[in-house]
CSV table of C-alpha atoms in Angstrom, one decimal:
chain,number,residue,atom,x,y,z
A,1101,MET,CA,0.0,0.0,0.0
A,1102,SER,CA,3.0,2.3,0.3
A,1103,GLY,CA,3.3,1.5,-3.4
A,1104,LYS,CA,1.7,3.8,-6.0
A,1105,HIS,CA,-1.9,4.8,-6.0
A,1106,ARG,CA,-3.9,5.9,-9.0
A,1107,LEU,CA,-4.5,9.7,-9.1
A,1108,GLN,CA,-7.1,11.2,-11.4
A,1109,LEU,CA,-7.6,15.0,-11.3
A,1110,ARG,CA,-7.9,18.0,-13.5
A,1111,VAL,CA,-5.2,20.7,-13.5
A,1112,ASN,CA,-6.0,24.0,-15.3
A,1113,GLY,CA,-8.8,22.2,-17.1
A,1114,VAL,CA,-6.6,19.3,-18.3
A,1115,ALA,CA,-7.4,15.8,-17.1
A,1116,HIS,CA,-4.5,13.7,-15.8
A,1117,ASP,CA,-4.4,10.1,-14.8
A,1118,ARG,CA,-1.2,9.1,-13.0
A,1119,GLU,CA,0.3,6.7,-10.5
A,1120,VAL,CA,1.8,8.4,-7.4
A,1121,GLU,CA,3.4,7.5,-4.1
A,1122,PRO,CA,1.1,8.5,-1.3
A,1123,ARG,CA,3.7,10.7,0.4
A,1124,LEU,CA,4.1,12.9,-2.8
A,1125,LEU,CA,3.2,16.5,-2.0
A,1126,LEU,CA,0.7,18.2,-4.4
A,1127,SER,CA,3.4,20.9,-4.9
A,1128,ASP,CA,5.9,18.4,-6.0
A,1129,PHE,CA,3.4,16.6,-8.2
A,1130,LEU,CA,2.6,19.8,-10.0
A,1131,ARG,CA,6.2,20.8,-10.4
A,1132,ASP,CA,8.0,17.4,-11.0
A,1133,GLU,CA,5.3,15.3,-12.6
A,1134,LEU,CA,3.4,17.9,-14.6
A,1135,ASP,CA,6.3,20.4,-15.2
A,1136,LEU,CA,4.1,23.2,-13.9
A,1137,THR,CA,7.0,25.0,-12.2
A,1138,GLY,CA,5.1,28.2,-11.8
A,1139,THR,CA,4.0,26.9,-8.4
A,1140,HIS,CA,7.0,27.9,-6.2
A,1141,VAL,CA,8.1,26.0,-3.2
A,1142,GLY,CA,9.5,28.1,-0.4
A,1143,CYS,CA,9.2,26.8,3.2
A,1144,GLU,CA,7.5,23.5,2.7
A,1145,HIS,CA,5.7,23.7,6.0
A,1146,GLY,CA,2.8,26.1,5.3
A,1147,VAL,CA,4.3,29.4,6.4
A,1148,CYS,CA,5.3,31.3,3.3
A,1149,GLY,CA,2.3,30.8,0.9
A,1150,ALA,CA,4.5,30.7,-2.2
A,1151,CYS,CA,3.0,27.3,-3.2
A,1152,THR,CA,-0.6,28.4,-3.0
A,1153,VAL,CA,-2.9,26.9,-5.6
A,1154,LEU,CA,-6.7,26.7,-6.0
A,1155,LEU,CA,-8.2,23.3,-5.0
A,1156,ASN,CA,-11.8,23.2,-6.3
A,1157,GLY,CA,-11.8,27.0,-6.2
A,1158,ASP,CA,-10.4,27.5,-2.7
A,1159,SER,CA,-6.8,28.7,-2.1
A,1160,VAL,CA,-4.7,26.1,-0.3
A,1161,ARG,CA,-1.0,25.4,0.4
A,1162,SER,CA,0.0,22.8,-2.0
A,1163,CYS,CA,2.9,21.8,0.3
A,1164,LEU,CA,0.4,20.9,3.0
A,1165,CYS,CA,-1.7,18.7,0.8
A,1166,LEU,CA,-0.8,15.2,-0.5
A,1167,ALA,CA,-1.2,14.8,-4.2
A,1168,ILE,CA,-3.4,11.8,-3.6
A,1169,GLN,CA,-5.7,14.0,-1.5
A,1170,ALA,CA,-6.5,15.9,-4.7
A,1171,GLU,CA,-8.1,12.8,-6.3
A,1172,GLY,CA,-11.1,13.8,-8.3
A,1173,SER,CA,-10.4,17.5,-7.8
A,1174,GLU,CA,-9.9,20.5,-10.0
A,1175,VAL,CA,-6.6,22.3,-9.4
A,1176,THR,CA,-5.8,25.7,-10.7
A,1177,THR,CA,-2.2,26.9,-10.8
A,1178,VAL,CA,-0.7,30.2,-11.9
A,1179,GLU,CA,-0.3,28.7,-15.4
A,1180,GLY,CA,-4.1,28.6,-15.5
A,1181,LEU,CA,-4.4,32.4,-15.1
A,1182,GLY,CA,-2.8,33.9,-18.1
A,1183,SER,CA,0.2,33.5,-20.4
A,1184,VAL,CA,3.4,35.5,-20.9
A,1185,ASP,CA,1.9,37.0,-24.0
A,1186,GLN,CA,-1.6,37.4,-22.6
A,1187,LEU,CA,-1.7,38.2,-18.9
A,1188,ASN,CA,-5.0,38.0,-17.2
A,1189,SER,CA,-6.5,41.2,-15.7
A,1190,LEU,CA,-5.1,40.5,-12.2
A,1191,GLN,CA,-1.6,39.9,-13.6
A,1192,GLU,CA,-1.9,43.1,-15.6
A,1193,LYS,CA,-2.6,45.0,-12.4
A,1194,PHE,CA,0.5,43.4,-10.8
A,1195,ARG,CA,2.6,44.7,-13.7
A,1196,GLU,CA,1.0,48.2,-13.7
A,1197,HIS,CA,1.4,48.6,-10.0
A,1198,HIS,CA,4.9,47.1,-9.9
A,1199,ALA,CA,3.7,44.5,-7.4
A,1200,LEU,CA,6.7,42.3,-7.8
A,1201,GLN,CA,10.5,42.5,-7.7
A,1202,CYS,CA,12.1,39.1,-7.6
A,1203,GLY,CA,8.8,37.3,-8.4
A,1204,PHE,CA,9.2,34.3,-6.1
A,1205,CYS,CA,6.1,35.0,-4.1
A,1206,THR,CA,4.1,36.2,-7.1
A,1207,PRO,CA,2.4,33.0,-8.1
A,1208,GLY,CA,1.1,32.4,-4.5
A,1209,MET,CA,0.0,36.1,-4.2
A,1210,LEU,CA,-1.9,35.8,-7.5
A,1211,MET,CA,-3.6,32.6,-6.5
A,1212,THR,CA,-4.6,34.0,-3.1
A,1213,ALA,CA,-5.8,37.2,-4.7
A,1214,THR,CA,-7.8,35.2,-7.3
A,1215,ASP,CA,-9.6,33.4,-4.4
A,1216,LEU,CA,-10.3,36.8,-2.7
A,1217,LEU,CA,-11.6,38.3,-6.0
A,1218,SER,CA,-13.8,35.3,-6.6
A,1219,LYS,CA,-15.5,35.3,-3.2
A,1220,ASN,CA,-15.8,39.0,-2.3
A,1221,LYS,CA,-17.6,41.8,-4.0
A,1222,GLN,CA,-15.2,44.3,-2.5
A,1223,MET,CA,-12.8,44.4,0.4
A,1224,SER,CA,-11.6,47.1,2.7
A,1225,ASP,CA,-7.8,47.6,2.8
A,1226,GLU,CA,-7.8,46.0,6.2
A,1227,GLU,CA,-9.6,43.0,4.9
A,1228,LEU,CA,-7.4,42.8,1.9
A,1229,ARG,CA,-4.2,42.9,4.0
A,1230,GLU,CA,-5.6,40.2,6.3
A,1231,GLY,CA,-6.6,38.1,3.2
A,1232,LEU,CA,-3.0,38.4,1.8
A,1233,SER,CA,-1.3,38.0,5.2
A,1234,GLY,CA,-0.6,34.3,4.7
A,1235,ASN,CA,1.7,35.1,1.7
A,1236,LEU,CA,5.2,36.4,2.5
A,1237,CYS,CA,7.0,38.8,0.2
A,1238,ARG,CA,10.6,39.9,1.1
A,1239,CYS,CA,11.0,42.5,-1.6
A,1240,THR,CA,8.1,44.9,-2.0
A,1241,GLY,CA,7.0,45.8,1.5
A,1242,TYR,CA,3.5,44.7,0.3
A,1243,GLU,CA,2.3,48.2,-0.6
A,1244,HIS,CA,2.3,47.7,-4.3
A,1245,ILE,CA,0.8,44.2,-4.0
A,1246,VAL,CA,-2.1,45.7,-2.0
A,1247,SER,CA,-2.4,48.5,-4.6
A,1248,ALA,CA,-2.6,45.9,-7.5
A,1249,VAL,CA,-5.3,43.8,-5.8
A,1250,ARG,CA,-7.2,46.9,-4.8
A,1251,ALA,CA,-7.2,48.0,-8.4
A,1252,ALA,CA,-8.4,44.6,-9.5
A,1253,PHE,CA,-11.3,44.9,-7.1
A,1254,ALA,CA,-12.0,48.4,-8.4
A,1255,ASP,CA,-12.1,47.0,-12.0
A,1256,LYS,CA,-14.8,44.5,-11.1
A,1257,GLY,CA,-17.2,47.1,-9.8
A,1258,GLY,CA,-16.4,47.4,-6.0
A,1259,ASP,CA,-14.5,50.6,-5.2
A,1260,GLY,CA,-12.0,48.5,-3.2
A,1261,SER,CA,-11.5,51.1,-0.6
B,1256,MET,CA,11.1,18.6,4.1
B,1257,LYS,CA,9.3,15.7,2.5
B,1258,PRO,CA,7.1,13.3,4.4
B,1259,PRO,CA,8.5,9.8,5.3
B,1260,ALA,CA,6.9,6.8,3.5
B,1261,PHE,CA,3.6,5.5,4.8
B,1262,ASP,CA,0.8,3.2,3.8
B,1263,TYR,CA,-2.2,5.1,2.7
B,1264,ILE,CA,-5.9,4.2,3.0
B,1265,ALA,CA,-8.7,6.4,1.8
B,1266,ALA,CA,-11.6,5.6,4.2
B,1267,THR,CA,-15.1,5.6,2.7
B,1268,SER,CA,-17.0,5.7,6.0
B,1269,VAL,CA,-16.5,6.4,9.7
B,1270,GLU,CA,-16.7,2.7,10.4
B,1271,ASP,CA,-14.1,2.0,7.7
B,1272,ALA,CA,-11.8,4.6,9.3
B,1273,VAL,CA,-12.0,3.4,12.8
B,1274,ALA,CA,-11.7,-0.2,11.7
B,1275,ALA,CA,-8.5,0.8,9.8
B,1276,LEU,CA,-7.2,2.6,13.0
B,1277,ALA,CA,-7.9,-0.5,15.1
B,1278,ARG,CA,-6.0,-2.7,12.6
B,1279,SER,CA,-3.0,-0.3,12.7
B,1280,GLU,CA,-2.5,-1.1,16.4
B,1281,GLY,CA,-1.5,2.4,17.4
B,1282,GLU,CA,0.7,3.0,14.3
B,1283,GLY,CA,-2.1,4.7,12.3
B,1284,LYS,CA,-3.0,8.3,12.0
B,1285,LEU,CA,-6.1,10.0,10.6
B,1286,ILE,CA,-5.7,12.8,8.1
B,1287,ALA,CA,-8.4,15.2,6.9
B,1288,GLY,CA,-7.3,18.7,6.0
B,1289,GLY,CA,-3.8,18.0,7.3
B,1290,GLN,CA,-3.0,21.6,8.2
B,1291,SER,CA,-1.4,20.5,11.5
B,1292,LEU,CA,-0.3,17.0,10.5
B,1293,MET,CA,1.3,17.8,7.1
B,1294,PRO,CA,3.9,20.2,8.7
B,1295,MET,CA,4.7,17.5,11.2
B,1296,LEU,CA,5.1,15.0,8.4
B,1297,ASN,CA,7.2,17.4,6.4
B,1298,PHE,CA,9.5,18.0,9.4
B,1299,ARG,CA,9.3,14.2,10.1
B,1300,LEU,CA,8.1,14.9,13.6
B,1301,ALA,CA,5.4,12.4,12.9
B,1302,GLY,CA,6.0,9.1,11.1
B,1303,PRO,CA,2.8,7.0,11.1
B,1304,ALA,CA,3.0,3.6,9.5
B,1305,VAL,CA,-0.3,4.1,7.9
B,1306,LEU,CA,-2.2,7.3,7.1
B,1307,ILE,CA,-6.0,6.9,7.0
B,1308,ASP,CA,-7.5,9.7,4.9
B,1309,VAL,CA,-11.0,10.6,6.2
B,1310,GLY,CA,-11.3,13.6,3.9
B,1311,ARG,CA,-13.5,11.9,1.4
B,1312,ILE,CA,-16.1,10.5,3.8
B,1313,ALA,CA,-19.5,11.9,2.6
B,1314,GLY,CA,-21.9,13.8,4.9
B,1315,LEU,CA,-19.4,14.7,7.6
B,1316,ASP,CA,-19.0,18.4,6.8
B,1317,GLY,CA,-22.5,19.7,7.7
B,1318,ILE,CA,-23.3,22.6,10.0
B,1319,GLU,CA,-26.8,21.8,11.4
B,1320,GLU,CA,-29.1,23.7,13.7
B,1321,THR,CA,-30.5,21.2,16.2
B,1322,ASP,CA,-32.5,21.5,19.4
B,1323,GLU,CA,-29.3,21.0,21.4
B,1324,GLY,CA,-27.3,23.5,19.5
B,1325,LEU,CA,-25.2,23.9,16.4
B,1326,THR,CA,-23.8,20.5,15.4
B,1327,VAL,CA,-20.7,20.8,13.2
B,1328,GLY,CA,-19.4,17.8,11.3
B,1329,ALA,CA,-15.8,16.9,11.8
B,1330,LEU,CA,-14.9,17.6,8.1
B,1331,ALA,CA,-16.4,21.2,8.2
B,1332,ARG,CA,-13.6,23.6,7.4
B,1333,HIS,CA,-12.7,26.6,9.5
B,1334,ALA,CA,-13.7,28.8,6.6
B,1335,ALA,CA,-17.2,27.3,6.6
B,1336,LEU,CA,-17.7,28.2,10.3
B,1337,GLU,CA,-16.3,31.7,9.7
B,1338,THR,CA,-18.9,32.3,7.0
B,1339,SER,CA,-21.8,30.2,8.2
B,1340,PRO,CA,-25.1,32.1,8.7
B,1341,GLY,CA,-26.0,29.7,11.5
B,1342,VAL,CA,-22.8,30.5,13.3
B,1343,ALA,CA,-23.2,34.2,12.8
B,1344,LYS,CA,-26.8,34.0,14.2
B,1345,HIS,CA,-26.4,31.7,17.2
B,1346,LEU,CA,-22.6,31.8,18.0
B,1347,PRO,CA,-21.1,35.1,16.8
B,1348,VAL,CA,-18.2,34.6,19.2
B,1349,LEU,CA,-17.3,31.5,17.3
B,1350,ALA,CA,-17.3,33.3,13.9
B,1351,GLU,CA,-15.0,36.0,15.4
B,1352,ALA,CA,-12.6,33.4,16.8
B,1353,MET,CA,-12.4,31.7,13.4
B,1354,ARG,CA,-11.1,34.9,11.8
B,1355,HIS,CA,-8.0,34.5,14.0
B,1356,VAL,CA,-7.2,31.0,12.9
B,1357,ALA,CA,-4.0,31.1,10.8
B,1358,HIS,CA,-4.6,32.4,7.2
B,1359,LEU,CA,-7.1,32.1,4.5
B,1360,ALA,CA,-5.5,29.1,2.8
B,1361,ILE,CA,-5.2,27.2,6.1
B,1362,ARG,CA,-8.8,28.0,7.0
B,1363,ASN,CA,-10.0,26.8,3.6
B,1364,ARG,CA,-8.5,23.4,4.3
B,1365,GLY,CA,-8.2,22.8,8.0
B,1366,THR,CA,-11.1,20.9,9.6
B,1367,ILE,CA,-12.9,21.2,12.9
B,1368,GLY,CA,-12.4,17.6,13.8
B,1369,GLY,CA,-8.8,17.9,13.0
B,1370,SER,CA,-8.2,21.0,15.1
B,1371,LEU,CA,-10.0,19.5,18.1
B,1372,SER,CA,-8.2,16.2,17.9
B,1373,HIS,CA,-4.8,17.9,17.4
B,1374,ALA,CA,-5.4,20.0,20.6
B,1375,ASP,CA,-2.8,22.6,20.1
B,1376,PRO,CA,-2.6,24.6,23.4
B,1377,ALA,CA,-2.7,27.9,21.5
B,1378,ALA,CA,-5.5,27.1,19.0
B,1379,GLU,CA,-8.8,29.0,18.9
B,1380,LEU,CA,-11.2,26.2,18.3
B,1381,PRO,CA,-10.4,24.2,21.5
B,1382,LEU,CA,-10.8,27.5,23.4
B,1383,MET,CA,-14.2,28.0,21.9
B,1384,ALA,CA,-15.2,24.4,22.6
B,1385,VAL,CA,-14.3,24.8,26.3
B,1386,LEU,CA,-15.9,28.3,26.6
B,1387,LEU,CA,-19.2,27.2,25.0
B,1388,ASP,CA,-19.6,23.9,26.8
B,1389,ALA,CA,-19.4,22.0,23.5
B,1390,VAL,CA,-19.8,18.3,23.4
B,1391,LEU,CA,-17.7,16.1,21.2
B,1392,HIS,CA,-19.1,13.1,19.3
B,1393,ILE,CA,-16.6,10.3,19.2
B,1394,THR,CA,-16.9,7.0,17.4
B,1395,GLY,CA,-14.7,3.9,18.0
B,1396,PRO,CA,-14.9,0.4,16.6
B,1397,GLU,CA,-17.2,-0.8,19.3
B,1398,GLU,CA,-19.3,2.2,20.4
B,1399,SER,CA,-19.9,5.9,20.1
B,1400,ARG,CA,-19.7,8.3,23.0
B,1401,GLU,CA,-20.1,12.0,23.8
B,1402,VAL,CA,-17.5,13.9,25.8
B,1403,PRO,CA,-17.7,17.5,27.2
B,1404,ALA,CA,-14.9,19.6,25.8
B,1405,GLU,CA,-13.5,20.4,29.2
B,1406,GLU,CA,-13.0,16.6,29.8
B,1407,PHE,CA,-11.8,16.0,26.2
B,1408,PHE,CA,-8.6,18.2,26.5
B,1409,ILE,CA,-6.1,16.7,28.8
B,1410,GLY,CA,-2.8,18.4,28.0
B,1411,ALA,CA,-0.7,19.8,25.1
B,1412,LEU,CA,-1.6,17.8,22.0
B,1413,THR,CA,-3.2,15.3,24.3
B,1414,THR,CA,-6.9,14.4,24.4
B,1415,ASP,CA,-9.3,11.8,25.7
B,1416,LEU,CA,-9.4,10.1,22.3
B,1417,GLU,CA,-8.3,6.4,22.2
B,1418,ASP,CA,-6.0,5.3,19.4
B,1419,GLU,CA,-8.8,3.7,17.5
B,1420,GLU,CA,-11.4,6.5,17.9
B,1421,MET,CA,-12.3,9.5,15.8
B,1422,VAL,CA,-14.1,12.7,16.4
B,1423,THR,CA,-17.2,12.8,14.1
B,1424,ALA,CA,-18.9,16.0,15.2
B,1425,VAL,CA,-19.1,18.7,17.8
B,1426,THR,CA,-22.2,20.3,19.2
B,1427,PHE,CA,-22.0,23.9,20.4
B,1428,PRO,CA,-25.0,24.9,22.6
B,1429,TYR,CA,-26.5,28.2,21.4
B,1430,LEU,CA,-25.7,31.4,23.3
B,1431,PRO,CA,-28.7,32.3,25.5
B,1432,ALA,CA,-30.8,35.2,24.2
B,1433,GLY,CA,-29.3,38.6,25.2
B,1434,CYS,CA,-26.0,37.0,26.1
B,1435,GLY,CA,-23.0,39.2,25.4
B,1436,TRP,CA,-19.6,37.9,24.4
B,1437,GLY,CA,-16.0,38.9,23.9
B,1438,PHE,CA,-13.0,37.4,22.2
B,1439,GLU,CA,-9.5,38.9,22.2
B,1440,GLU,CA,-6.2,37.5,21.0
B,1441,VAL,CA,-2.6,38.8,20.8
B,1442,SER,CA,-0.2,37.2,18.4
B,1443,ARG,CA,3.1,38.5,16.9
B,1444,ARG,CA,1.6,38.8,13.4
B,1445,SER,CA,-1.8,38.3,11.9
B,1446,GLY,CA,-2.5,34.6,11.7
B,1447,ASP,CA,0.2,33.5,14.0
B,1448,PHE,CA,-0.6,31.3,17.0
B,1449,ALA,CA,-1.9,33.2,20.0
B,1450,LEU,CA,0.6,34.3,22.6
B,1451,ALA,CA,-2.5,34.6,24.7
B,1452,ALA,CA,-6.2,34.6,24.0
B,1453,ALA,CA,-9.3,35.0,26.2
B,1454,ALA,CA,-13.0,34.7,25.6
B,1455,ALA,CA,-16.1,35.4,27.8
B,1456,THR,CA,-19.9,35.3,27.7
B,1457,LEU,CA,-22.0,37.2,30.2
B,1458,SER,CA,-25.8,37.0,30.7
B,1459,PHE,CA,-27.6,39.6,32.8
B,1460,GLU,CA,-31.0,39.8,34.6
B,1461,GLY,CA,-31.5,43.5,34.8
B,1462,SER,CA,-28.0,44.8,35.8
B,1463,VAL,CA,-27.2,41.6,37.7
B,1464,ILE,CA,-24.9,39.0,36.1
B,1465,SER,CA,-26.8,35.7,36.0
B,1466,GLU,CA,-24.2,33.6,34.1
B,1467,ALA,CA,-20.5,34.2,33.4
B,1468,ARG,CA,-18.2,32.0,31.4
B,1469,LEU,CA,-14.5,32.8,31.0
B,1470,ALA,CA,-11.9,30.8,29.1
B,1471,VAL,CA,-8.3,31.4,28.2
B,1472,THR,CA,-5.7,29.7,25.9
B,1473,GLY,CA,-2.0,30.0,25.0
B,1474,VAL,CA,-1.1,30.3,28.6
B,1475,ASP,CA,-1.1,26.7,29.8
B,1476,ASP,CA,-0.9,23.2,28.4
B,1477,LEU,CA,-4.6,23.3,27.4
B,1478,PRO,CA,-7.5,25.7,27.1
B,1479,LEU,CA,-8.9,26.5,30.6
B,1480,ARG,CA,-12.2,27.7,32.0
B,1481,ILE,CA,-11.4,29.8,35.1
B,1482,SER,CA,-14.3,28.9,37.4
B,1483,GLU,CA,-13.0,30.9,40.3
B,1484,ALA,CA,-13.2,34.1,38.2
B,1485,GLU,CA,-16.6,33.1,36.9
B,1486,GLU,CA,-18.0,32.7,40.4
B,1487,GLY,CA,-16.6,36.0,41.4
B,1488,LEU,CA,-18.4,37.7,38.5
B,1489,MET,CA,-21.8,36.4,39.4
B,1490,GLY,CA,-24.6,38.1,41.3
B,1491,GLY,CA,-24.2,41.8,40.8
B,1492,GLU,CA,-23.2,44.4,38.2
B,1493,LEU,CA,-19.9,44.2,36.4
B,1494,THR,CA,-17.7,46.6,38.3
B,1495,GLU,CA,-14.1,47.6,37.8
B,1496,GLU,CA,-13.3,45.8,41.0
B,1497,LYS,CA,-14.8,42.6,39.7
B,1498,ILE,CA,-12.9,43.0,36.4
B,1499,SER,CA,-9.6,43.4,38.3
B,1500,ALA,CA,-10.4,40.4,40.5
B,1501,ALA,CA,-11.2,38.2,37.5
B,1502,ALA,CA,-8.0,39.2,35.8
B,1503,GLU,CA,-5.9,38.5,38.9
B,1504,SER,CA,-7.7,35.2,39.3
B,1505,VAL,CA,-6.9,34.2,35.7
B,1506,GLN,CA,-3.2,35.2,36.1
B,1507,ALA,CA,-3.0,33.1,39.3
B,1508,SER,CA,-4.6,30.1,37.6
B,1509,VAL,CA,-2.4,29.8,34.5
B,1510,ASN,CA,1.0,28.3,33.9
B,1511,PRO,CA,2.4,29.9,30.8
B,1512,ASN,CA,5.6,28.9,29.0
B,1513,SER,CA,8.5,31.0,27.9
B,1514,ASP,CA,9.7,30.6,24.3
B,1515,ALA,CA,11.2,32.6,21.5
B,1516,GLN,CA,7.9,34.4,21.0
B,1517,ALA,CA,7.2,35.6,24.5
B,1518,SER,CA,8.2,35.2,28.1
B,1519,ALA,CA,6.0,33.5,30.6
B,1520,ASP,CA,5.7,36.8,32.5
B,1521,TYR,CA,4.6,38.7,29.4
B,1522,ARG,CA,2.0,36.0,28.6
B,1523,ARG,CA,0.7,36.2,32.2
B,1524,HIS,CA,0.5,40.0,31.8
B,1525,LEU,CA,-1.3,39.7,28.5
B,1526,ILE,CA,-3.9,37.3,29.7
B,1527,GLY,CA,-4.8,39.7,32.5
B,1528,VAL,CA,-5.3,42.6,30.0
B,1529,LEU,CA,-7.2,40.4,27.6
B,1530,THR,CA,-9.5,39.1,30.4
B,1531,ALA,CA,-10.5,42.7,31.3
B,1532,ARG,CA,-11.1,43.5,27.6
B,1533,VAL,CA,-13.3,40.4,26.9
B,1534,LEU,CA,-15.4,41.1,30.1
B,1535,ARG,CA,-16.0,44.7,29.1
B,1536,ALA,CA,-16.9,43.6,25.5
B,1537,ALA,CA,-19.3,41.0,26.7
B,1538,ALA,CA,-21.0,43.4,29.0
B,1539,ALA,CA,-21.3,46.0,26.2
B,1540,ARG,CA,-22.8,43.5,23.8
B,1541,ALA,CA,-25.3,42.0,26.4
B,1542,THR,CA,-28.8,43.3,26.3
B,1543,GLY,CA,-30.5,44.1,29.6
B,1544,GLY,CA,-27.3,45.1,31.5
B,1545,GLY,CA,-23.8,46.0,31.2
B,1546,LEU,CA,-21.4,48.7,32.4
């Protein structure tokens, strides 16, 4: 039973059917088995938020989830948002507001912000900061990230203030 | 930072899960959301021979309004409690406490049964269970039983659960009509574990306190009700003298640790301040009385 288990799931709309060891982390499955290296691995114990992905629409730490636990699920990674040539609207806001420097935390920030945007009509700055507080950034001081997500909220109709 | 190897079983029912636990003879561990267990596996602080995944058992994630109170299935997520209309209506103190549990992504995945079973001495949900006189529903291979929260928590990461048992649900009795509440926590950063946290409920008849509940966490091996302080609050108005006496009683009852985050003295200081704040907040929210 510590042998491989069958894992069927969808990632960014694409169905996958693999055999995995039960101890394989979802983050490592995405990066090593599917070559979706946009999901970054920072602390591997649930503190930094860099590996955040959407699991059935909810933001989760992919380092705190076994790949096998995603059986039958829909996973969305940063590769599911936009492409280098065609950024999605949130990614555009990150660029406009200079919300990244080294970029290591950016995929996790984008996935967390995607969750917030999908579940809230608008958010106060305090709520926004609390919502993003599980994602660490060592470059920006967060101001520009908050500005970018605030702008994304403003675009969808709420005033974001 | 990768988990050690283990056998894996995806349980399809509670019976299936506890039977697998019994077969593992103490070497098995349940996993649901995994938000406490996965870091321990990644750090290799835990190394179960077999991991029994209860996360896919159907029908265990409900939040139901019953005659006894709000019954929350073991697989309900923290985020579900945070946003549940039933919790907001009957147990607003619980909704407030959930906002202090870690971060969004952890609340999206961490389960109620998992947090209670893990029994971290600084976690918010065990504090709420103790404050609100919650009852845990537990199933083993032979029988099911119900245990009051105050008897369930025994020490740091230690509960009344037998090796082959699992928590299936928890029932929180509703707050009485007009009951006021307070919840306060201090942590180093938003989402960190509490350095200290306190919660209280107060009911008044006119200006007289008819029921007082006060619980604290982060300042001992387990969440504690402070019955001496509760008794001192009863039977009159909430005065500054009573607030001070309650705070002193709490400070004398707890046994905080020193660690890299805070000294024991600082935690003891904090819990006195937080006790005063939650009592004032509870009185201000109560109808029919207060300061």
